[in-house]
PDB file of C-alpha atoms in Angstrom:
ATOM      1  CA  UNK O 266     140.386  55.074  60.697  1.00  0.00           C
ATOM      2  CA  UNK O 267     139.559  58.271  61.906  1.00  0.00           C
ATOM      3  CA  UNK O 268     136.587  59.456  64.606  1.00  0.00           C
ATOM      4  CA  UNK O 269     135.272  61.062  62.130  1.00  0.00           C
ATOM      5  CA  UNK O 270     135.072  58.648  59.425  1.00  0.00           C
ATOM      6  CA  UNK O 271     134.401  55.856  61.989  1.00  0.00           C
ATOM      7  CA  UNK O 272     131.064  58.175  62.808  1.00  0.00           C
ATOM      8  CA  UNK O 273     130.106  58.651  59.224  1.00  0.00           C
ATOM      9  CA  UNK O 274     130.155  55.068  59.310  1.00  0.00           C
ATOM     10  CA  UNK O 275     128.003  54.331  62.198  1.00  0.00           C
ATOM     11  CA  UNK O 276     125.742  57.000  61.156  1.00  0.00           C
ATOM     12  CA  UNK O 277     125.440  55.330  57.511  1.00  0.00           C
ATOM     13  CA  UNK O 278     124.917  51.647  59.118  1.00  0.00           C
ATOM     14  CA  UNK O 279     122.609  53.129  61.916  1.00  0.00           C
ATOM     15  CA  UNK O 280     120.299  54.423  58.721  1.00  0.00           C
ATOM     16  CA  UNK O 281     120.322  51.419  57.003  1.00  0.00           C
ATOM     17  CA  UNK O 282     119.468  49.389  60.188  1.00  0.00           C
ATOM     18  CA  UNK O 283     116.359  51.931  60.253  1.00  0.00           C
ATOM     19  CA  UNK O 284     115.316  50.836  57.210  1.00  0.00           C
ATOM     20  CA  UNK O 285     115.478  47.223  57.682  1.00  0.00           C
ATOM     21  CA  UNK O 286     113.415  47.139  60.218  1.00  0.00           C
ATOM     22  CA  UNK O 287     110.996  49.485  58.763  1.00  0.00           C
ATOM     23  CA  UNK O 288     111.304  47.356  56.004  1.00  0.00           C
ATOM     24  CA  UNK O 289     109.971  44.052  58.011  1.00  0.00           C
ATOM     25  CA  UNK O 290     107.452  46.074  59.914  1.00  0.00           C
ATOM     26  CA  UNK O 291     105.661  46.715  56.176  1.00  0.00           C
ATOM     27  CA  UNK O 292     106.469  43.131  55.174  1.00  0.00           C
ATOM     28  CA  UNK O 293     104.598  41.580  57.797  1.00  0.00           C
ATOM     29  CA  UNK O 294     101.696  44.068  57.596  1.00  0.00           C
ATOM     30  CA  UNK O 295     101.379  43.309  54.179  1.00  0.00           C
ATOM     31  CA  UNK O 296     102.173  39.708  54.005  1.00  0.00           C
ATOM     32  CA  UNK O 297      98.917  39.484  56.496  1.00  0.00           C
ATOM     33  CA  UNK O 298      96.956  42.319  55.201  1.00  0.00           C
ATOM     34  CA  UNK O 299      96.242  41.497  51.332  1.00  0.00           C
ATOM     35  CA  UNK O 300      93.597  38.998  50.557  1.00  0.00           C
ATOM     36  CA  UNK O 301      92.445  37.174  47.405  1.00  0.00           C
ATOM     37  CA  UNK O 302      93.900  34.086  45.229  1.00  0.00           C
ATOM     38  CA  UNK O 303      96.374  35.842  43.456  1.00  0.00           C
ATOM     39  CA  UNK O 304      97.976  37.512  46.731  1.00  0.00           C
ATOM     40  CA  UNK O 305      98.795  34.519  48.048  1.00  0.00           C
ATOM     41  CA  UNK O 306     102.401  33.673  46.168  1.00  0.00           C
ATOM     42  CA  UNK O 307     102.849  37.810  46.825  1.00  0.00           C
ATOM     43  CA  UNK O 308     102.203  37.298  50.895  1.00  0.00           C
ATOM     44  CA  UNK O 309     104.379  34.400  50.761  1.00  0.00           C
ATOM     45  CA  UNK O 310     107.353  36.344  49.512  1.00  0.00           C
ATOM     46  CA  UNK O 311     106.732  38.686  51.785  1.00  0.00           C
ATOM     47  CA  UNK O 312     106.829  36.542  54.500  1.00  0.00           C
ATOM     48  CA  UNK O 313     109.923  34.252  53.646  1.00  0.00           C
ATOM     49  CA  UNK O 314     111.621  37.803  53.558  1.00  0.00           C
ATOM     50  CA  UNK O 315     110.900  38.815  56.984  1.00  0.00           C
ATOM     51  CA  UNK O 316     113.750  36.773  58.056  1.00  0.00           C
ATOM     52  CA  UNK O 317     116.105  37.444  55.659  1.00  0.00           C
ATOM     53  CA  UNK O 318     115.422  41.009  56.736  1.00  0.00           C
ATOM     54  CA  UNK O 319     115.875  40.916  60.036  1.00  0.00           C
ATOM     55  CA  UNK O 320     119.211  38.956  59.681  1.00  0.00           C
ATOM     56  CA  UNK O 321     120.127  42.190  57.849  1.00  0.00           C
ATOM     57  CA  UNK O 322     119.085  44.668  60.717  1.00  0.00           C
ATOM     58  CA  UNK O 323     121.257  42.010  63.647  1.00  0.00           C
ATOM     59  CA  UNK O 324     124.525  41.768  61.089  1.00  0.00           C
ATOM     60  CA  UNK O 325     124.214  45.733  60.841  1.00  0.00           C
ATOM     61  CA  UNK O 326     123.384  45.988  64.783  1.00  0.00           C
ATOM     62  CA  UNK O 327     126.633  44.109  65.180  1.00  0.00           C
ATOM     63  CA  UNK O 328     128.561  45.691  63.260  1.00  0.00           C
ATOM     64  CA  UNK O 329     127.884  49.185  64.561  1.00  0.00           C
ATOM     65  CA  UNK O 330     128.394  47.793  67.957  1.00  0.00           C
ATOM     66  CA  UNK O 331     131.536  46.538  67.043  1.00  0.00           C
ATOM     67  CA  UNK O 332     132.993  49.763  65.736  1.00  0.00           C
ATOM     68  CA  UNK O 333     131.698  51.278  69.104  1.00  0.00           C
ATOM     69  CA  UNK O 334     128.604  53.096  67.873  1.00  0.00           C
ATOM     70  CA  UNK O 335     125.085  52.854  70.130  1.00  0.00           C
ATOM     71  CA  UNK O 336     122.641  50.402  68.469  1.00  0.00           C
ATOM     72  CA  UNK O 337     119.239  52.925  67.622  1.00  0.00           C
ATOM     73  CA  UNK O 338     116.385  52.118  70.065  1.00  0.00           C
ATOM     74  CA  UNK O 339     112.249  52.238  68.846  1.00  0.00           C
ATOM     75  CA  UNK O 340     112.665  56.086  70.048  1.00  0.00           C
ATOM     76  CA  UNK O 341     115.533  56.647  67.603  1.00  0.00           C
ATOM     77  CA  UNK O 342     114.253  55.214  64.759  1.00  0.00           C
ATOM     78  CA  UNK O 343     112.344  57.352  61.554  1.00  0.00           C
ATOM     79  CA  UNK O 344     109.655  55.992  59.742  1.00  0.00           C
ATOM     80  CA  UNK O 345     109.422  56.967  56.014  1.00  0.00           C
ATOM     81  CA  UNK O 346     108.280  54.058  53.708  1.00  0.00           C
ATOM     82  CA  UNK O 347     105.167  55.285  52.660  1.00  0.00           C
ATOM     83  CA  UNK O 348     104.385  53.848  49.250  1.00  0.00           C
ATOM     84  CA  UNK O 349     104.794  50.441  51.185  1.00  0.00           C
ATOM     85  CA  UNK O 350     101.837  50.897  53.667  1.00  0.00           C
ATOM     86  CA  UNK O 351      99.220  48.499  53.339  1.00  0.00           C
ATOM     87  CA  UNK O 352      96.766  49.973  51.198  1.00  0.00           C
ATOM     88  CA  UNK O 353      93.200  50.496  52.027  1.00  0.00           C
ATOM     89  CA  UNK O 354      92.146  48.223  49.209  1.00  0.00           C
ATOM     90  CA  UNK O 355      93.185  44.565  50.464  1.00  0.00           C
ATOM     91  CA  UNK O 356      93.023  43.165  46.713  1.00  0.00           C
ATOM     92  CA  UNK O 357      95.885  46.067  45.398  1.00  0.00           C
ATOM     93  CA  UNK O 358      98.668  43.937  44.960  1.00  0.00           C
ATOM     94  CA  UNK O 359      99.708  46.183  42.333  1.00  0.00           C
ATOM     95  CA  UNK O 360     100.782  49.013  45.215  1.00  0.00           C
ATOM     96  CA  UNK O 361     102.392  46.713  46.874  1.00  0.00           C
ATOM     97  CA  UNK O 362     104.653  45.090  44.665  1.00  0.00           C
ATOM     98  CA  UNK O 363     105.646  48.669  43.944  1.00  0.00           C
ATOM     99  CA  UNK O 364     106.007  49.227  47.140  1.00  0.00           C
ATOM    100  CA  UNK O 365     108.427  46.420  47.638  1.00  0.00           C
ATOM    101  CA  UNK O 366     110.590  47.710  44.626  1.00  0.00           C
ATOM    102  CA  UNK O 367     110.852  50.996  45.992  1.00  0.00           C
ATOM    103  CA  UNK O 368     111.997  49.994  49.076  1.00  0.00           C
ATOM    104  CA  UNK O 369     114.489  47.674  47.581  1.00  0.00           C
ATOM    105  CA  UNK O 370     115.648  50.336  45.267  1.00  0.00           C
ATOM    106  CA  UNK O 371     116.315  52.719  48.316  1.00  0.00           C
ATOM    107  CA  UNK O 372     118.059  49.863  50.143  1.00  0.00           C
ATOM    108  CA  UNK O 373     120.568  49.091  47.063  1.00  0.00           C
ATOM    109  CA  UNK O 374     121.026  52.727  46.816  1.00  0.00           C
ATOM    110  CA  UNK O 375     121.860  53.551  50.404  1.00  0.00           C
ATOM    111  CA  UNK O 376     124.323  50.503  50.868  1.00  0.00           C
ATOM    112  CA  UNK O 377     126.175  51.762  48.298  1.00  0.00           C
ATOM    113  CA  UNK O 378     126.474  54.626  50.144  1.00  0.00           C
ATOM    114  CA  UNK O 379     128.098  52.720  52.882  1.00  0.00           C
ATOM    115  CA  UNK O 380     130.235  51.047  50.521  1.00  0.00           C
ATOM    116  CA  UNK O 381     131.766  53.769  49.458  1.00  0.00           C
ATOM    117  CA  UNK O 382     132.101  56.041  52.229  1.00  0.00           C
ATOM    118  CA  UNK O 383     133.509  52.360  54.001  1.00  0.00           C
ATOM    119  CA  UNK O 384     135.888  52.418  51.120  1.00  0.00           C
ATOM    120  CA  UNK O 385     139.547  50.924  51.795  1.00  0.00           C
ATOM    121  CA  UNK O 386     139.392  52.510  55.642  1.00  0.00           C
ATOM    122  CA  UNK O 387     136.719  49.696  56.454  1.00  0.00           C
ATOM    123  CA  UNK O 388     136.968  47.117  54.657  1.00  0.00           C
ATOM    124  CA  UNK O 389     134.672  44.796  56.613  1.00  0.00           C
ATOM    125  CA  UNK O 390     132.121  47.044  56.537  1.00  0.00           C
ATOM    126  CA  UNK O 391     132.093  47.645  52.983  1.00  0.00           C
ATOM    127  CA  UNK O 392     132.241  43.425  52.747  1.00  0.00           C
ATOM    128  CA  UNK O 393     128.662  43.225  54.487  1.00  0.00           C
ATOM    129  CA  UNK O 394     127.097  45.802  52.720  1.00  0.00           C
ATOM    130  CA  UNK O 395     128.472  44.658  49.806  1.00  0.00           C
ATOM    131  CA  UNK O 396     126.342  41.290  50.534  1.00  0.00           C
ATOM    132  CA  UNK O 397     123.331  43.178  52.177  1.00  0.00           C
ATOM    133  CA  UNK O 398     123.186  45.030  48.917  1.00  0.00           C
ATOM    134  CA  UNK O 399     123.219  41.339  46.576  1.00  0.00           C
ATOM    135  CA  UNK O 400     120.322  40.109  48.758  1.00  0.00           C
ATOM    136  CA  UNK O 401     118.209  43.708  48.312  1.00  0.00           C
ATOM    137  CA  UNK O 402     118.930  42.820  44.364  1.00  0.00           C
ATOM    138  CA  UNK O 403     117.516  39.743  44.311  1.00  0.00           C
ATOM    139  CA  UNK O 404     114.657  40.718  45.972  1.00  0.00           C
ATOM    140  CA  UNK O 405     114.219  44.122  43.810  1.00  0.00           C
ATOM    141  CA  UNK O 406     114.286  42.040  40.939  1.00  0.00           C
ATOM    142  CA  UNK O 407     111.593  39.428  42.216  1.00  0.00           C
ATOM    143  CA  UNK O 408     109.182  41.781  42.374  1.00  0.00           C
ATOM    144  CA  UNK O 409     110.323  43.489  38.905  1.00  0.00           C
ATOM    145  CA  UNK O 410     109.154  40.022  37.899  1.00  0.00           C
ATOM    146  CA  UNK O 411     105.869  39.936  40.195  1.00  0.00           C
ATOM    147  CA  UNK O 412     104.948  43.181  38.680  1.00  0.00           C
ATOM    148  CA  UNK O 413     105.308  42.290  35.079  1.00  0.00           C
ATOM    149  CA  UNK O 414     102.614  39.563  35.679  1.00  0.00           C
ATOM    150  CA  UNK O 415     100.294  41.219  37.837  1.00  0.00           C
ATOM    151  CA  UNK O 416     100.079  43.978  35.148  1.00  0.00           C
ATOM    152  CA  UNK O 417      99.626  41.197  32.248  1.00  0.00           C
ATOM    153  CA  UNK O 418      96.770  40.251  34.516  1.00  0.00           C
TER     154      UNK O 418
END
């Protein structure tokens, strides 16, 4: 592989590493943040998925180690999830749960990026993003689920 390509790369991984860990900074703000009976099953899915998300940001840290990139300090990192801030309304699961399926939305969308751009020059990168991307399914379609109900509330 290529510099070049091998920086496209890095640059693709370093973005989604960005967003995982934006990603657990909103979970555990929300997962503490709502209140209510019926926000209880929606914190605790929130909160199992703080660690599934943070295994996602140290495989990607890894991985853009190993193909010689610089793992993104606090400095280096963007912030941009807005629609899954905790809302000023503590009982608004509703936001939320959109929230969540945004974010999971962007995350499927952007590994595929990697994927692709990974292609048949990096193989094992394409492999982990491949499974990164199955877990951000699972959990977009959760809360596809969550939503249905809270709106038949």
């Amino acid at each position: 592989m290529d510099d070049t390509k091998r920086q496209q790369i890095i640059d693709l991984l370093s973005t989604s590493y960005n967003m995982e860990l934006e990603t657990v900074i909103n979970y555990i703000a929300n997962s503490e943040h709502l209140d209510g009976i019926r926000a209880q099953h929606i914190k605790n899915a929130l909160g199992a998925d703080i660690a599934e998300e943070l295994g996602h940001a140290q495989q990607l840290a890894k991985r853009i180690k190993t193909l010689g990139g610089k793992i993104p300090g606090s400095q280096s990192l963007r912030w941009s999830q807005t629609s899954l801030q905790p809302p000023a309304d503590t009982l608004d699961l509703v936001s939320v749960i959109k929230g969540v399926i945004e974010a999971e939305a962007g995350a499927i969308e952007h590994y595929q990026k990697v994927i692709v751009a990974a292609g048949d020059d990096d193989p094992v990168t394409a492999d982990l993003c491949t499974t990164l991307k199955a877990d951000e399914e699972e959990h977009h379609q959760m809360f596809k689920g969550y939503l249905a109900e809270a709106l038949n509330w």
